[in-house]
Coordinates of C-alpha atoms and ligand atoms in Angstrom, one line a residue:
M150 CA 90.1 -106.4 162.5
F151 CA 87.9 -106.1 165.6
K152 CA 85.9 -103.3 164.0
T153 CA 82.5 -104.6 164.9
L154 CA 81.2 -104.7 168.4
Y155 CA 80.5 -108.4 168.1
S156 CA 84.2 -109.2 167.2
R157 CA 85.4 -107.1 170.1
L158 CA 83.0 -108.8 172.5
A159 CA 84.1 -112.2 171.2
A160 CA 87.8 -111.3 171.5
T161 CA 87.2 -110.0 175.1
L162 CA 85.4 -113.2 176.0
F163 CA 88.2 -115.3 174.5
G164 CA 90.8 -113.4 176.4
L165 CA 88.9 -113.7 179.7
L166 CA 88.4 -117.5 179.2
C167 CA 92.1 -117.9 178.4
L168 CA 92.9 -116.2 181.6
V169 CA 90.5 -118.4 183.5
G170 CA 92.0 -121.5 181.9
I171 CA 95.6 -120.5 182.8
A172 CA 94.5 -119.7 186.4
Y173 CA 92.7 -123.0 186.6
V174 CA 95.8 -125.0 185.4
L175 CA 98.1 -123.1 187.8
L176 CA 95.7 -123.7 190.7
T177 CA 95.4 -127.4 189.8
L178 CA 99.2 -127.7 189.6
F179 CA 99.6 -126.1 193.0
T180 CA 96.8 -127.9 194.9
T181 CA 97.6 -131.3 193.4
R182 CA 101.3 -131.0 194.3
T183 CA 100.5 -129.8 197.8
Y184 CA 97.8 -132.5 198.2
L185 CA 100.2 -135.3 197.1
Q186 CA 102.9 -134.0 199.4
E187 CA 100.5 -133.9 202.3
V188 CA 99.2 -137.4 201.7
T189 CA 102.7 -138.9 201.2
Q190 CA 104.0 -137.3 204.4
K191 CA 100.9 -138.3 206.4
L192 CA 101.3 -141.9 205.2
N193 CA 105.0 -141.9 206.1
L194 CA 104.8 -139.9 209.3
T195 CA 106.2 -142.6 211.5
L196 CA 108.6 -144.2 209.0
A197 CA 111.7 -142.8 210.6
K198 CA 110.5 -143.7 214.0
H199 CA 109.9 -147.4 213.0
L200 CA 113.4 -147.6 211.4
T201 CA 115.1 -146.3 214.5
S202 CA 113.2 -148.7 216.7
E203 CA 114.1 -151.6 214.3
K204 CA 117.9 -151.2 214.6
I205 CA 120.4 -149.4 216.8
L206 CA 122.0 -147.0 214.3
M207 CA 124.3 -145.0 216.6
Q208 CA 126.0 -145.8 219.8
E209 CA 128.0 -143.3 221.9
G210 CA 128.4 -141.0 218.9
Q211 CA 129.6 -143.8 216.6
I212 CA 127.6 -145.0 213.5
N213 CA 126.6 -148.6 213.6
Q214 CA 127.8 -149.4 210.1
E215 CA 126.1 -152.8 209.9
A216 CA 122.7 -151.7 211.0
T217 CA 122.9 -148.6 208.8
K218 CA 123.7 -150.6 205.7
D219 CA 120.9 -153.0 206.4
I220 CA 118.4 -150.2 206.7
F221 CA 119.7 -148.5 203.5
H222 CA 119.5 -151.7 201.6
M223 CA 116.0 -152.6 202.8
L224 CA 114.6 -149.2 201.9
M225 CA 116.3 -149.2 198.5
V226 CA 114.4 -152.4 197.8
I227 CA 111.1 -151.2 199.1
N228 CA 111.0 -147.7 197.7
P229 CA 114.0 -146.4 195.6
N230 CA 112.6 -142.8 195.9
I231 CA 113.3 -142.7 199.5
E232 CA 116.7 -141.3 200.7
I233 CA 118.0 -141.8 204.2
Y234 CA 120.4 -139.5 206.0
L235 CA 122.0 -139.9 209.4
L236 CA 122.4 -136.5 211.1
D237 CA 124.4 -135.6 214.2
P238 CA 122.5 -133.6 216.9
E239 CA 123.4 -130.3 215.0
G240 CA 122.0 -131.5 211.7
K241 CA 125.3 -132.3 210.0
I242 CA 125.0 -135.1 207.5
L243 CA 127.1 -138.1 208.8
T244 CA 126.1 -140.7 206.2
Y245 CA 123.4 -141.3 203.5
S246 CA 121.8 -143.8 201.2
A247 CA 122.1 -141.8 198.0
P248 CA 125.0 -142.5 195.6
P249 CA 128.2 -140.7 196.5
G250 CA 128.6 -137.2 195.1
V251 CA 125.0 -136.2 194.6
V252 CA 124.6 -134.7 198.1
K253 CA 125.3 -131.0 197.9
R254 CA 124.6 -129.9 201.5
E255 CA 126.8 -130.7 204.5
A256 CA 124.0 -130.1 207.0
V257 CA 120.2 -129.7 207.0
S258 CA 118.3 -127.1 209.0
L259 CA 116.9 -128.4 212.3
S260 CA 114.0 -126.0 212.6
P261 CA 111.6 -128.1 210.4
V262 CA 112.9 -131.2 212.2
S263 CA 112.0 -129.6 215.6
A264 CA 108.6 -128.6 214.2
F265 CA 108.1 -132.2 213.1
L266 CA 109.1 -133.7 216.5
D267 CA 107.3 -131.1 218.6
K268 CA 104.8 -133.1 220.6
S269 CA 102.8 -130.2 221.9
T270 CA 101.6 -129.0 218.4
P271 CA 101.0 -131.5 215.6
P272 CA 102.8 -130.4 212.4
S273 CA 100.7 -128.8 209.7
L274 CA 101.3 -130.9 206.7
P275 CA 103.0 -130.8 204.2
L276 CA 106.0 -129.8 206.3
L277 CA 109.0 -129.2 204.1
G278 CA 112.6 -129.7 205.1
D279 CA 116.0 -129.1 203.3
D280 CA 116.7 -131.5 200.4
P281 CA 120.4 -132.4 200.8
K282 CA 120.7 -133.0 197.1
D283 CA 119.8 -129.4 196.2
L284 CA 120.8 -126.2 197.8
D285 CA 117.5 -124.5 197.1
R286 CA 114.9 -127.2 197.1
K287 CA 112.7 -128.3 200.0
K288 CA 111.1 -131.7 200.3
I289 CA 108.7 -133.6 202.6
F290 CA 110.4 -135.8 205.1
S291 CA 110.0 -138.1 208.1
V292 CA 112.5 -137.8 211.0
A293 CA 113.1 -139.5 214.3
P294 CA 115.7 -138.9 217.0
I295 CA 118.3 -141.6 217.7
L296 CA 118.5 -141.9 221.5
G297 CA 121.3 -143.4 223.6
N298 CA 122.3 -142.8 227.2
N299 CA 119.2 -140.6 227.7
K300 CA 120.5 -138.1 225.1
T301 CA 120.0 -137.5 221.4
E302 CA 122.9 -139.0 219.5
G303 CA 121.6 -137.9 216.2
Y304 CA 118.6 -138.0 213.8
L305 CA 117.4 -140.4 211.1
Y306 CA 116.3 -138.0 208.4
V307 CA 114.2 -139.7 205.7
V308 CA 113.5 -137.6 202.5
L309 CA 110.3 -138.8 201.0
G310 CA 110.9 -138.4 197.3
G311 CA 107.5 -138.6 195.5
E312 CA 106.5 -137.4 192.1
E313 CA 107.5 -133.8 191.5
Y314 CA 105.1 -131.9 189.2
D315 CA 107.1 -128.8 188.3
T316 CA 105.4 -128.3 184.9
V317 CA 101.9 -128.7 183.6
V318 CA 103.0 -131.3 181.1
K319 CA 104.6 -133.4 183.9
L320 CA 101.4 -133.0 185.9
L321 CA 99.2 -134.1 183.0
Q322 CA 101.5 -137.0 182.3
G323 CA 101.6 -138.1 185.9
S324 CA 97.9 -138.1 186.8
Y325 CA 95.0 -139.5 185.0
I326 CA 92.5 -137.6 187.3
V327 CA 94.3 -134.3 186.6
R328 CA 94.2 -135.1 182.9
L329 CA 90.5 -135.9 183.1
S330 CA 89.6 -132.8 185.1
T331 CA 91.8 -130.6 182.8
V332 CA 90.1 -131.9 179.7
T333 CA 86.7 -131.4 181.3
G334 CA 87.6 -127.9 182.4
M335 CA 88.8 -127.0 178.9
G336 CA 85.7 -128.5 177.4
I337 CA 83.5 -126.4 179.8
L338 CA 85.5 -123.2 178.8
L339 CA 85.1 -124.0 175.1
L340 CA 81.4 -124.5 175.6
T341 CA 81.1 -121.2 177.5
F342 CA 83.0 -119.5 174.7
F343 CA 80.6 -120.7 172.0
A344 CA 77.6 -120.0 174.3
G345 CA 79.0 -116.5 174.8
L346 CA 79.4 -116.1 171.0
L347 CA 75.8 -117.1 170.5
F348 CA 74.6 -114.8 173.2
F349 CA 76.6 -111.8 171.9
N350 CA 75.3 -112.5 168.4
L351 CA 71.7 -112.3 169.7
L352 CA 72.5 -109.2 171.7
T353 CA 74.3 -107.3 168.8
R354 CA 71.8 -108.4 166.2
R355 CA 69.3 -105.7 167.2
L356 CA 72.2 -103.1 167.1
R357 CA 73.2 -104.3 163.6
N358 CA 69.6 -104.1 162.4
L359 CA 69.3 -100.6 163.9
S360 CA 72.5 -99.5 162.3
A361 CA 71.4 -101.0 158.9
T362 CA 68.1 -99.0 159.3
L363 CA 70.1 -95.9 160.0
D364 CA 72.3 -96.4 156.9
Q365 CA 69.2 -97.1 154.8
F366 CA 67.6 -94.0 156.2
T367 CA 70.6 -91.7 155.5
Q368 CA 71.2 -93.2 152.1
S369 CA 67.6 -92.7 151.1
D370 CA 68.1 -88.9 151.2
F371 CA 65.6 -89.0 154.1
S372 CA 62.9 -89.6 151.5
I373 CA 61.8 -93.1 152.6
P374 CA 58.9 -92.9 154.9
L375 CA 59.8 -94.3 158.3
D376 CA 57.1 -97.0 158.8
P377 CA 58.5 -99.5 156.3
L378 CA 61.9 -99.1 157.8
K379 CA 60.6 -99.7 161.2
K380 CA 58.7 -102.8 160.1
N381 CA 61.9 -104.2 158.6
T382 CA 63.8 -103.9 161.8
D383 CA 61.0 -105.1 164.0
T384 CA 60.6 -108.4 162.1
A385 CA 64.3 -109.1 162.3
A386 CA 64.7 -108.2 165.9
P387 CA 64.0 -110.4 168.9
P388 CA 61.1 -109.4 171.1
S389 CA 61.6 -106.0 172.6
A390 CA 63.4 -106.1 176.0
G391 CA 63.0 -102.5 177.0
D392 CA 66.8 -102.2 177.4
E393 CA 69.3 -99.5 176.2
I394 CA 69.1 -100.8 172.7
D395 CA 65.4 -100.5 172.7
R396 CA 65.7 -97.0 174.1
L397 CA 68.3 -96.2 171.5
S398 CA 66.0 -97.4 168.7
T399 CA 63.0 -95.5 170.1
T400 CA 65.1 -92.3 170.2
F401 CA 66.3 -92.9 166.7
Y402 CA 62.7 -93.3 165.4
K403 CA 61.6 -90.2 167.2
M404 CA 64.6 -88.3 165.8
A405 CA 64.0 -89.6 162.3
D406 CA 60.3 -88.8 162.6
R407 CA 61.3 -85.2 163.6
I408 CA 63.7 -84.9 160.7
L409 CA 61.1 -86.1 158.2
K410 CA 58.6 -83.7 159.7
Q411 CA 61.1 -80.8 159.5
I412 CA 62.0 -81.7 155.9
E413 CA 58.3 -81.7 155.1
A414 CA 57.9 -78.3 156.8
L415 CA 60.9 -77.0 154.9
K416 CA 59.5 -78.3 151.6
E417 CA 56.1 -76.7 152.4
T418 CA 57.8 -73.4 153.3
D419 CA 59.8 -73.6 150.1
R420 CA 56.6 -74.3 148.1
V421 CA 54.8 -71.3 149.8
R422 CA 57.8 -69.1 149.1
R423 CA 57.9 -70.0 145.4
E424 CA 54.1 -69.4 145.2
W425 CA 54.6 -66.1 146.9
I426 CA 57.3 -65.0 144.5
A427 CA 55.2 -66.1 141.5
N428 CA 52.2 -64.2 142.9
I429 CA 54.2 -61.1 143.8
S430 CA 55.8 -60.9 140.4
H431 CA 52.5 -61.5 138.6
D432 CA 50.8 -58.8 140.8
L433 CA 53.6 -56.4 140.2
R434 CA 53.9 -57.0 136.5
T435 CA 50.2 -56.6 135.7
P436 CA 49.7 -52.9 136.9
L437 CA 53.3 -52.1 135.8
A438 CA 52.6 -53.4 132.2
A439 CA 49.3 -51.5 132.1
L440 CA 50.9 -48.3 133.4
Q441 CA 53.7 -48.6 130.8
G442 CA 51.1 -49.3 128.1
Y443 CA 49.0 -46.2 128.8
L444 CA 52.1 -43.9 129.2
E445 CA 53.5 -45.2 125.8
T446 CA 50.2 -44.7 124.1
L447 CA 50.1 -41.1 125.4
L448 CA 53.6 -40.6 124.1
L449 CA 53.0 -42.2 120.7
K450 CA 49.7 -40.5 120.1
E451 CA 50.8 -37.1 121.3
G452 CA 48.7 -34.4 119.7
K453 CA 46.3 -37.0 118.2
L454 CA 44.2 -37.5 121.4
S455 CA 41.4 -35.3 122.6
P456 CA 42.0 -33.7 126.1
E457 CA 39.2 -36.0 127.5
E458 CA 41.0 -39.1 126.1
Q459 CA 44.3 -37.8 127.5
K460 CA 42.7 -37.3 130.9
Q461 CA 41.1 -40.7 130.8
Y462 CA 44.5 -42.4 129.9
L463 CA 46.3 -40.5 132.7
K464 CA 43.5 -41.4 135.2
I465 CA 43.9 -45.1 134.4
A466 CA 47.7 -44.9 134.6
L467 CA 47.4 -43.2 138.0
Q468 CA 45.0 -46.0 139.1
H469 CA 47.6 -48.6 138.2
S470 CA 50.3 -46.7 139.8
D471 CA 48.2 -46.4 143.0
R472 CA 47.6 -50.2 143.0
L473 CA 51.3 -50.8 142.5
G474 CA 52.2 -48.5 145.4
K475 CA 49.6 -50.1 147.6
L476 CA 50.9 -53.6 146.8
V477 CA 54.5 -52.6 147.5
L478 CA 53.4 -51.0 150.7
Q479 CA 51.4 -54.1 151.8
L480 CA 54.2 -56.4 150.9
F481 CA 56.6 -54.3 152.9
E482 CA 54.2 -54.2 155.8
L483 CA 53.8 -58.0 155.8
A484 CA 57.5 -58.6 155.6
K485 CA 58.0 -56.3 158.6
L486 CA 55.3 -58.2 160.5
D487 CA 56.9 -61.5 159.7
S488 CA 60.4 -60.4 160.7
E489 CA 61.8 -61.6 164.0
Q490 CA 62.4 -58.0 165.1
V491 CA 58.8 -56.9 164.9
Q492 CA 58.0 -55.1 168.1
L493 CA 54.5 -54.0 169.3
N494 CA 54.1 -50.6 170.8
W495 CA 51.9 -51.7 173.7
E496 CA 49.8 -48.9 175.2
R497 CA 46.3 -48.3 176.6
F498 CA 43.8 -46.6 174.3
S499 CA 40.2 -46.0 173.8
I500 CA 38.8 -48.4 171.2
G501 CA 35.6 -46.3 171.0
E502 CA 37.5 -43.2 169.9
L503 CA 39.7 -45.1 167.5
T504 CA 36.6 -46.7 165.8
Q505 CA 34.8 -43.3 165.5
D506 CA 37.9 -41.8 163.9
I507 CA 38.2 -44.6 161.3
V508 CA 34.5 -44.6 160.6
Q509 CA 34.8 -40.8 160.0
K510 CA 37.8 -41.4 157.7
F511 CA 35.8 -43.8 155.5
Q512 CA 32.5 -41.9 155.7
L513 CA 33.0 -40.1 152.4
K514 CA 34.0 -43.2 150.5
A515 CA 30.9 -45.0 151.9
Q516 CA 28.6 -42.1 151.0
N517 CA 30.0 -42.0 147.5
K518 CA 29.1 -45.6 147.1
G519 CA 25.6 -45.1 148.7
I520 CA 26.5 -47.3 151.7
Q521 CA 25.6 -46.5 155.3
L522 CA 28.6 -46.7 157.5
E523 CA 28.2 -46.5 161.3
A524 CA 29.9 -47.3 164.6
S525 CA 27.9 -48.3 167.7
C526 CA 28.7 -49.1 171.3
Q527 CA 26.4 -49.2 174.3
E528 CA 28.2 -47.4 177.0
V529 CA 31.4 -45.7 178.1
L530 CA 34.1 -48.4 177.4
P531 CA 37.2 -49.2 179.4
F532 CA 40.6 -48.7 177.8
V533 CA 42.0 -51.6 175.8
W534 CA 45.7 -52.8 175.7
G535 CA 47.5 -53.1 172.4
D536 CA 49.4 -51.4 169.6
I537 CA 47.0 -48.6 168.5
G538 CA 48.7 -48.1 165.1
M539 CA 48.3 -51.8 164.2
I540 CA 44.8 -52.1 165.4
E541 CA 43.9 -49.1 163.3
R542 CA 45.3 -51.1 160.3
V543 CA 43.1 -54.1 161.1
L544 CA 40.0 -51.9 161.4
E545 CA 40.8 -50.0 158.2
N546 CA 41.3 -53.3 156.3
L547 CA 38.0 -54.8 157.5
I548 CA 36.0 -51.6 157.0
E549 CA 37.5 -51.1 153.5
N550 CA 36.7 -54.7 152.6
G551 CA 33.1 -54.3 153.9
I552 CA 32.6 -51.1 151.8
R553 CA 34.2 -52.8 148.7
H554 CA 32.1 -55.9 148.9
T555 CA 28.7 -54.2 149.8
P556 CA 26.5 -53.0 147.0
K557 CA 24.7 -49.6 147.0
G558 CA 22.1 -49.2 149.7
G559 CA 23.9 -51.6 151.9
R560 CA 25.3 -51.1 155.4
V561 CA 28.6 -51.5 157.1
A562 CA 28.6 -51.4 160.9
V563 CA 31.3 -51.6 163.6
K564 CA 30.0 -52.9 166.9
L565 CA 32.0 -52.8 170.2
L566 CA 30.9 -55.5 172.7
P567 CA 32.4 -55.0 176.2
N568 CA 33.1 -57.9 178.5
V569 CA 34.9 -58.2 181.8
E570 CA 38.2 -59.3 180.5
K571 CA 38.0 -58.3 176.8
I572 CA 36.2 -56.1 174.4
G573 CA 34.8 -57.7 171.3
I574 CA 35.1 -55.8 168.0
E575 CA 32.7 -56.8 165.2
V576 CA 32.7 -55.5 161.6
T577 CA 29.5 -56.5 159.8
D578 CA 28.4 -55.8 156.3
T579 CA 25.3 -56.6 154.2
G580 CA 27.5 -57.4 151.2
C581 CA 27.9 -60.3 148.8
G582 CA 29.2 -62.7 151.5
I583 CA 31.9 -65.4 151.0
P584 CA 31.2 -68.9 149.7
S585 CA 31.6 -71.4 152.5
E586 CA 34.3 -73.4 150.6
A587 CA 36.4 -70.2 150.4
V588 CA 36.1 -69.2 154.0
P589 CA 39.1 -71.3 155.3
F590 CA 41.4 -69.6 152.8
I591 CA 40.5 -65.9 152.9
F592 CA 43.3 -65.2 155.4
D593 CA 45.9 -66.8 153.1
R594 CA 48.3 -64.5 151.4
F595 CA 47.3 -63.5 147.8
Y596 CA 44.0 -65.4 148.1
R597 CA 41.1 -63.8 146.4
V598 CA 37.7 -65.5 146.4
D599 CA 36.8 -64.7 142.9
K600 CA 39.3 -62.9 140.9
N601 CA 36.7 -61.7 138.4
R602 CA 34.3 -60.7 141.1
S603 CA 36.7 -58.6 143.1
N604 CA 37.7 -55.3 141.7
R605 CA 41.2 -56.2 140.6
S606 CA 42.4 -52.6 140.8
D607 CA 41.5 -52.5 144.4
G608 CA 42.3 -55.8 146.2
V609 CA 45.6 -57.8 146.0
G610 CA 44.7 -60.4 148.5
L611 CA 46.9 -59.3 151.4
G612 CA 44.6 -57.2 153.6
L613 CA 43.1 -60.0 155.6
A614 CA 46.6 -61.7 155.9
I615 CA 48.0 -58.5 157.4
A616 CA 45.0 -58.2 159.8
K617 CA 45.4 -61.8 160.9
R618 CA 49.2 -61.5 161.5
I619 CA 48.7 -58.3 163.5
L620 CA 46.0 -60.0 165.7
E621 CA 48.3 -63.1 166.1
L622 CA 50.9 -60.7 167.5
H623 CA 48.2 -59.5 169.9
E624 CA 47.3 -63.2 170.7
S625 CA 43.8 -62.7 169.5
P626 CA 42.3 -65.0 166.9
I627 CA 40.0 -63.5 164.2
A628 CA 36.7 -65.2 163.3
V629 CA 34.6 -64.8 160.3
H630 CA 30.9 -65.6 159.8
S631 CA 29.5 -65.2 156.3
T632 CA 26.3 -66.0 154.4
L633 CA 26.4 -65.7 150.6
N634 CA 24.3 -62.7 149.4
V635 CA 23.4 -61.8 153.0
G636 CA 26.6 -60.4 154.5
T637 CA 29.8 -61.0 156.4
T638 CA 30.9 -60.5 160.0
F639 CA 34.5 -60.4 161.2
T640 CA 35.1 -60.6 165.0
F641 CA 38.2 -60.2 167.2
H642 CA 38.9 -59.3 170.8
L643 CA 41.3 -57.0 172.7
P644 CA 42.2 -57.3 176.3
V645 CA 40.8 -54.7 178.8
F646 CA 43.6 -52.6 180.2
K647 CA 44.2 -53.3 183.9
N648 CA 46.0 -51.0 186.3
P649 CA 49.2 -52.7 187.4
Ligands
ADP249 P1 41.8 -58.0 149.1 O1 42.8 -57.0 149.2 O2 41.7 -58.7 147.7 O3 40.4 -57.6 149.6 P2 41.8 -59.5 151.4 O4 42.9 -60.4 152.0 O5 41.4 -58.3 152.2 O6 42.2 -59.2 150.0 O7 40.5 -60.4 151.2 C1 40.7 -61.7 150.7 C2 39.4 -62.1 149.9 O8 38.3 -62.2 150.8 C3 38.9 -61.0 149.0 O9 39.4 -61.3 147.7 C4 37.4 -61.1 149.1 O10 37.0 -61.9 148.0 C5 37.1 -61.8 150.3 N1 36.6 -60.8 151.3 C6 37.2 -60.1 152.2 N2 36.4 -59.4 153.0 C7 35.1 -59.6 152.5 C8 33.8 -59.1 152.8 N3 33.6 -58.2 153.7 N4 32.8 -59.6 152.0 C9 33.0 -60.5 151.0 N5 34.2 -61.0 150.7 C10 35.3 -60.5 151.4

């Protein structure tokens, strides 16, 4: 019970309206009674005075029995609710019109009597005095002094009985107007209650829709695209009001959108990881199987092979072992570069000297292949800022690729292009070039343009991925420009070292 926001709001509204209803009835009871008392007392304000002027009720301290009886009788006939008491100057009850035995008090308080008779300040009505028939109750009255020999011989105290509305039921029974206004008031409260229910229903409908969308979203394993869900809710919802509920739903959609994007990203990462593992195991298995095959052959045909054949088999086995070692090394290198803890050893160094050293290192390899390898820079260069070991790896990879993909008679050149802030490094070859459709993928891990074209024993498709990752860590993008059968140029930049 009361589990939904709507039912709680409805219950609260009901409770509030009940409180308002009770307060209304109590207020009506009080004001009606006070009003009736005021009107009755106002109408009978001079009643006691008229009666005392009509007959001489007391003379020299003695009650005029005849006159008193007449007055009692007359008033009994006119209005049986009225009770008349004769009081002495101290307020003691001398005689009364009520049946014997019903009067409980011996005297009534004179202070309301004095307030009633005070000529200087008109009494604020209703003015209540003691009811002789009840020790606790007060009632409206009219009073007049009985004068004789220039002194007050006593008081004529007239208790104006009127209707007494002690309970709501009595009040309702007694007054048509009160009954009418109560019924009207209750009708208005009931109307307000139903209007409130309708309003709350409208207000909570958007929340219910949002909660349904949320349920749908979570139950769908986060696989439902968000747009159809959004459409569902929007068609059911009243026009957007830009309130808290709207903000809540906007936040939900943003959050759901992020969750979906992150799930997509996770799926993509998982796909790449699986592809990676497949590639790695394939690339490890191939040279390993070849290595094993040649070694087994050597073992099986021991003594049957010529020394040349043996040498040839061993050479091939060594090539595969080299490739295996290189692959493991590159994988290890990439894993290190990917890890969170990778730290660059920032230092200033001469890129000119580094280039010369690397070119020197590859000179023999280039010469053996009949390729011209050279480094050129126009002037004395400023120092650059970076991790020299890593930049060396980048240059090695690019130059090695250049040599590998350039035919005999070709040329591989490293150019240094100084600028104010940065120095550009360009590795150009006159090799086979890269097809334009392959260019966007050459930096992907394990990507090889043409697996038949590339010398499989040489490349594993990780060299450019490593170079790109290292340059990412240096916040320097790498660009490639290639024309098929003309050549390829790789370019990147390093910041010029500035004295702090
Ligand atoms: P690999 O170790 O196989 O060379 P890389 O990541 O270094 O792997 O290169 C990815 C692919 O890009 C290579 O398979 C090759 O086809 C192509 N490639 C890289 N450098 C050059 C180049 N200088 N000329 C032509 N193709 C290149």
